[in-house]
GROMACS .gro file of C-alpha atoms in nm:
model
  187
    1UNK     CA    1   1.708   1.965   1.316
    2UNK     CA    2   1.467   1.655   1.375
    3UNK     CA    3   1.179   1.640   1.142
    4UNK     CA    4   0.911   1.513   1.371
    5UNK     CA    5   0.643   1.509   1.126
    6UNK     CA    6   0.903   1.279   0.868
    7UNK     CA    7   0.970   1.052   1.159
    8UNK     CA    8   0.617   0.995   1.288
    9UNK     CA    9   0.519   0.935   0.878
   10UNK     CA   10   0.743   0.676   0.873
   11UNK     CA   11   0.673   0.497   1.181
   12UNK     CA   12   0.307   0.508   1.071
   13UNK     CA   13   0.391   0.321   0.755
   14UNK     CA   14   0.632   0.079   0.921
   15UNK     CA   15   0.348   0.006   1.170
   16UNK     CA   16   0.105  -0.071   0.925
   17UNK     CA   17   0.361  -0.275   0.703
   18UNK     CA   18   0.401  -0.460   1.039
   19UNK     CA   19   0.066  -0.553   1.047
   20UNK     CA   20   0.077  -0.768   0.754
   21UNK     CA   21   0.290  -1.009   0.993
   22UNK     CA   22   0.015  -1.076   1.208
   23UNK     CA   23  -0.305  -1.330   1.170
   24UNK     CA   24  -0.555  -1.208   0.942
   25UNK     CA   25  -0.796  -1.315   0.674
   26UNK     CA   26  -0.629  -1.319   0.319
   27UNK     CA   27  -0.578  -0.979   0.155
   28UNK     CA   28  -0.717  -0.802   0.472
   29UNK     CA   29  -0.396  -0.578   0.480
   30UNK     CA   30  -0.283  -0.233   0.504
   31UNK     CA   31  -0.116  -0.257   0.185
   32UNK     CA   32  -0.323  -0.018  -0.036
   33UNK     CA   33  -0.397   0.194   0.282
   34UNK     CA   34  -0.011   0.265   0.344
   35UNK     CA   35   0.050   0.341   0.017
   36UNK     CA   36  -0.224   0.617  -0.028
   37UNK     CA   37  -0.117   0.748   0.318
   38UNK     CA   38   0.247   0.792   0.199
   39UNK     CA   39   0.118   0.949  -0.125
   40UNK     CA   40  -0.079   1.206   0.060
   41UNK     CA   41   0.135   1.297   0.309
   42UNK     CA   42   0.507   1.286   0.229
   43UNK     CA   43   0.628   1.634   0.073
   44UNK     CA   44   0.827   1.458  -0.228
   45UNK     CA   45   0.697   1.199  -0.486
   46UNK     CA   46   1.033   1.031  -0.454
   47UNK     CA   47   0.981   0.958  -0.027
   48UNK     CA   48   0.611   0.901  -0.099
   49UNK     CA   49   0.715   0.630  -0.321
   50UNK     CA   50   1.021   0.515  -0.147
   51UNK     CA   51   0.924   0.481   0.223
   52UNK     CA   52   0.573   0.276   0.153
   53UNK     CA   53   0.772   0.074  -0.120
   54UNK     CA   54   1.067  -0.028   0.163
   55UNK     CA   55   0.826  -0.074   0.408
   56UNK     CA   56   0.631  -0.310   0.183
   57UNK     CA   57   0.944  -0.497   0.052
   58UNK     CA   58   1.085  -0.538   0.428
   59UNK     CA   59   0.769  -0.684   0.562
   60UNK     CA   60   0.771  -0.917   0.204
   61UNK     CA   61   1.135  -1.027   0.308
   62UNK     CA   62   1.007  -1.149   0.658
   63UNK     CA   63   0.699  -1.274   0.533
   64UNK     CA   64   0.922  -1.458   0.234
   65UNK     CA   65   1.191  -1.615   0.471
   66UNK     CA   66   0.957  -1.708   0.784
   67UNK     CA   67   0.615  -1.781   0.665
   68UNK     CA   68   0.562  -1.858   0.309
   69UNK     CA   69   0.767  -2.017   0.012
   70UNK     CA   70   0.808  -1.706  -0.217
   71UNK     CA   71   0.945  -1.905  -0.515
   72UNK     CA   72   0.665  -1.890  -0.702
   73UNK     CA   73   0.544  -1.519  -0.621
   74UNK     CA   74   0.837  -1.339  -0.792
   75UNK     CA   75   0.697  -1.364  -1.115
   76UNK     CA   76   0.384  -1.155  -0.966
   77UNK     CA   77   0.613  -0.886  -0.768
   78UNK     CA   78   0.617  -0.644  -1.056
   79UNK     CA   79   0.227  -0.650  -1.065
   80UNK     CA   80   0.170  -0.662  -0.714
   81UNK     CA   81   0.462  -0.359  -0.672
   82UNK     CA   82   0.330  -0.183  -0.960
   83UNK     CA   83  -0.062  -0.163  -0.858
   84UNK     CA   84   0.129  -0.046  -0.546
   85UNK     CA   85   0.356   0.245  -0.706
   86UNK     CA   86  -0.018   0.370  -0.856
   87UNK     CA   87  -0.201   0.381  -0.576
   88UNK     CA   88   0.091   0.575  -0.413
   89UNK     CA   89   0.004   0.827  -0.737
   90UNK     CA   90  -0.351   0.838  -0.614
   91UNK     CA   91  -0.227   0.946  -0.299
   92UNK     CA   92  -0.035   1.209  -0.479
   93UNK     CA   93  -0.335   1.291  -0.647
   94UNK     CA   94  -0.561   1.374  -0.298
   95UNK     CA   95  -0.246   1.523  -0.123
   96UNK     CA   96  -0.402   1.875  -0.144
   97UNK     CA   97  -0.757   1.805  -0.047
   98UNK     CA   98  -0.776   1.494   0.213
   99UNK     CA   99  -1.143   1.441   0.306
  100UNK     CA  100  -1.308   1.136   0.416
  101UNK     CA  101  -1.428   1.132   0.032
  102UNK     CA  102  -1.150   1.152  -0.163
  103UNK     CA  103  -0.974   0.899   0.094
  104UNK     CA  104  -1.263   0.655   0.038
  105UNK     CA  105  -1.241   0.723  -0.347
  106UNK     CA  106  -0.883   0.645  -0.391
  107UNK     CA  107  -0.898   0.362  -0.158
  108UNK     CA  108  -1.163   0.195  -0.402
  109UNK     CA  109  -1.003   0.317  -0.650
  110UNK     CA  110  -0.658   0.157  -0.527
  111UNK     CA  111  -0.831  -0.151  -0.452
  112UNK     CA  112  -0.993  -0.205  -0.798
  113UNK     CA  113  -0.649  -0.140  -0.961
  114UNK     CA  114  -0.499  -0.390  -0.760
  115UNK     CA  115  -0.759  -0.651  -0.849
  116UNK     CA  116  -0.728  -0.606  -1.223
  117UNK     CA  117  -0.326  -0.570  -1.226
  118UNK     CA  118  -0.252  -0.876  -1.007
  119UNK     CA  119  -0.494  -1.096  -1.116
  120UNK     CA  120  -0.418  -1.009  -1.496
  121UNK     CA  121  -0.074  -1.096  -1.369
  122UNK     CA  122  -0.139  -1.411  -1.235
  123UNK     CA  123  -0.303  -1.515  -1.559
  124UNK     CA  124  -0.047  -1.412  -1.737
  125UNK     CA  125   0.248  -1.568  -1.557
  126UNK     CA  126   0.101  -1.833  -1.380
  127UNK     CA  127   0.005  -2.197  -1.514
  128UNK     CA  128  -0.329  -2.176  -1.321
  129UNK     CA  129  -0.543  -2.086  -1.632
  130UNK     CA  130  -0.534  -2.107  -1.996
  131UNK     CA  131  -0.406  -1.837  -2.191
  132UNK     CA  132  -0.756  -1.746  -2.343
  133UNK     CA  133  -1.014  -1.488  -2.268
  134UNK     CA  134  -1.208  -1.773  -2.066
  135UNK     CA  135  -0.892  -1.860  -1.890
  136UNK     CA  136  -0.879  -1.489  -1.789
  137UNK     CA  137  -1.246  -1.451  -1.675
  138UNK     CA  138  -1.224  -1.748  -1.465
  139UNK     CA  139  -0.904  -1.596  -1.318
  140UNK     CA  140  -1.103  -1.295  -1.223
  141UNK     CA  141  -1.391  -1.476  -1.129
  142UNK     CA  142  -1.198  -1.689  -0.892
  143UNK     CA  143  -1.008  -1.387  -0.713
  144UNK     CA  144  -1.373  -1.193  -0.645
  145UNK     CA  145  -1.396  -1.325  -0.273
  146UNK     CA  146  -1.002  -1.161  -0.223
  147UNK     CA  147  -1.115  -0.850  -0.381
  148UNK     CA  148  -1.372  -0.822  -0.136
  149UNK     CA  149  -1.144  -0.869   0.121
  150UNK     CA  150  -0.877  -0.644  -0.008
  151UNK     CA  151  -1.181  -0.342  -0.047
  152UNK     CA  152  -1.240  -0.396   0.318
  153UNK     CA  153  -0.859  -0.401   0.451
  154UNK     CA  154  -0.761  -0.122   0.248
  155UNK     CA  155  -1.136   0.125   0.342
  156UNK     CA  156  -1.094   0.011   0.722
  157UNK     CA  157  -0.691   0.067   0.682
  158UNK     CA  158  -0.726   0.395   0.530
  159UNK     CA  159  -0.983   0.509   0.776
  160UNK     CA  160  -0.735   0.386   1.065
  161UNK     CA  161  -0.435   0.573   0.906
  162UNK     CA  162  -0.566   0.885   0.801
  163UNK     CA  163  -0.787   0.946   1.059
  164UNK     CA  164  -0.555   0.818   1.338
  165UNK     CA  165  -0.273   1.069   1.169
  166UNK     CA  166  -0.551   1.373   1.193
  167UNK     CA  167  -0.632   1.313   1.546
  168UNK     CA  168  -0.256   1.306   1.604
  169UNK     CA  169  -0.193   1.634   1.421
  170UNK     CA  170  -0.470   1.794   1.626
  171UNK     CA  171  -0.322   1.722   1.959
  172UNK     CA  172   0.069   1.759   1.838
  173UNK     CA  173   0.098   2.093   1.663
  174UNK     CA  174   0.434   1.988   1.520
  175UNK     CA  175   0.288   1.723   1.293
  176UNK     CA  176   0.085   2.012   1.108
  177UNK     CA  177   0.361   2.143   0.956
  178UNK     CA  178   0.430   2.087   0.583
  179UNK     CA  179   0.610   1.936   0.413
  180UNK     CA  180   0.737   1.599   0.560
  181UNK     CA  181   1.062   1.594   0.364
  182UNK     CA  182   1.377   1.348   0.426
  183UNK     CA  183   1.563   1.542   0.695
  184UNK     CA  184   1.892   1.735   0.579
  185UNK     CA  185   2.252   1.560   0.659
  186UNK     CA  186   2.398   1.750   0.943
  187UNK     CA  187   2.785   1.744   0.933
   0.00000   0.00000   0.00000
């Protein structure tokens, strides 16, 4: 049996990941929103983590091969993907009560965590800043303009993903069914 809700959620996540491939201001992307969305709406923790991480990885492959030289980026991947996984967990925390307040709070928390974790990673693995407290502070200060963009992207895309899915559920009752699981294999 086709699980329409599951495939709709996967489609939304893949569409959000594809938005990374179109021109956008630095860090104004749907990454945090798709992690939060996946955590809130997929039925199992495994699926909630696997689908958004896979979508992000696929978009990273495209960006790495066709847009950027990712040779310097690999040392930061554990920090980026780790913060992404934590944002999925924030989605898991709000899944029983998805409201504008919980979504907004989780989106802002995810953006702050992303800022803290990834910039710590930049300081730790790159040669841009000295490995001193002053170097760490300078790293965070230099990243503030990117934080504004990350926060804006996370909040706007969270509204778009969650709001769009709420509208879809309103007009397509099949999407209201709980839970959205990976369909069982039919032999």
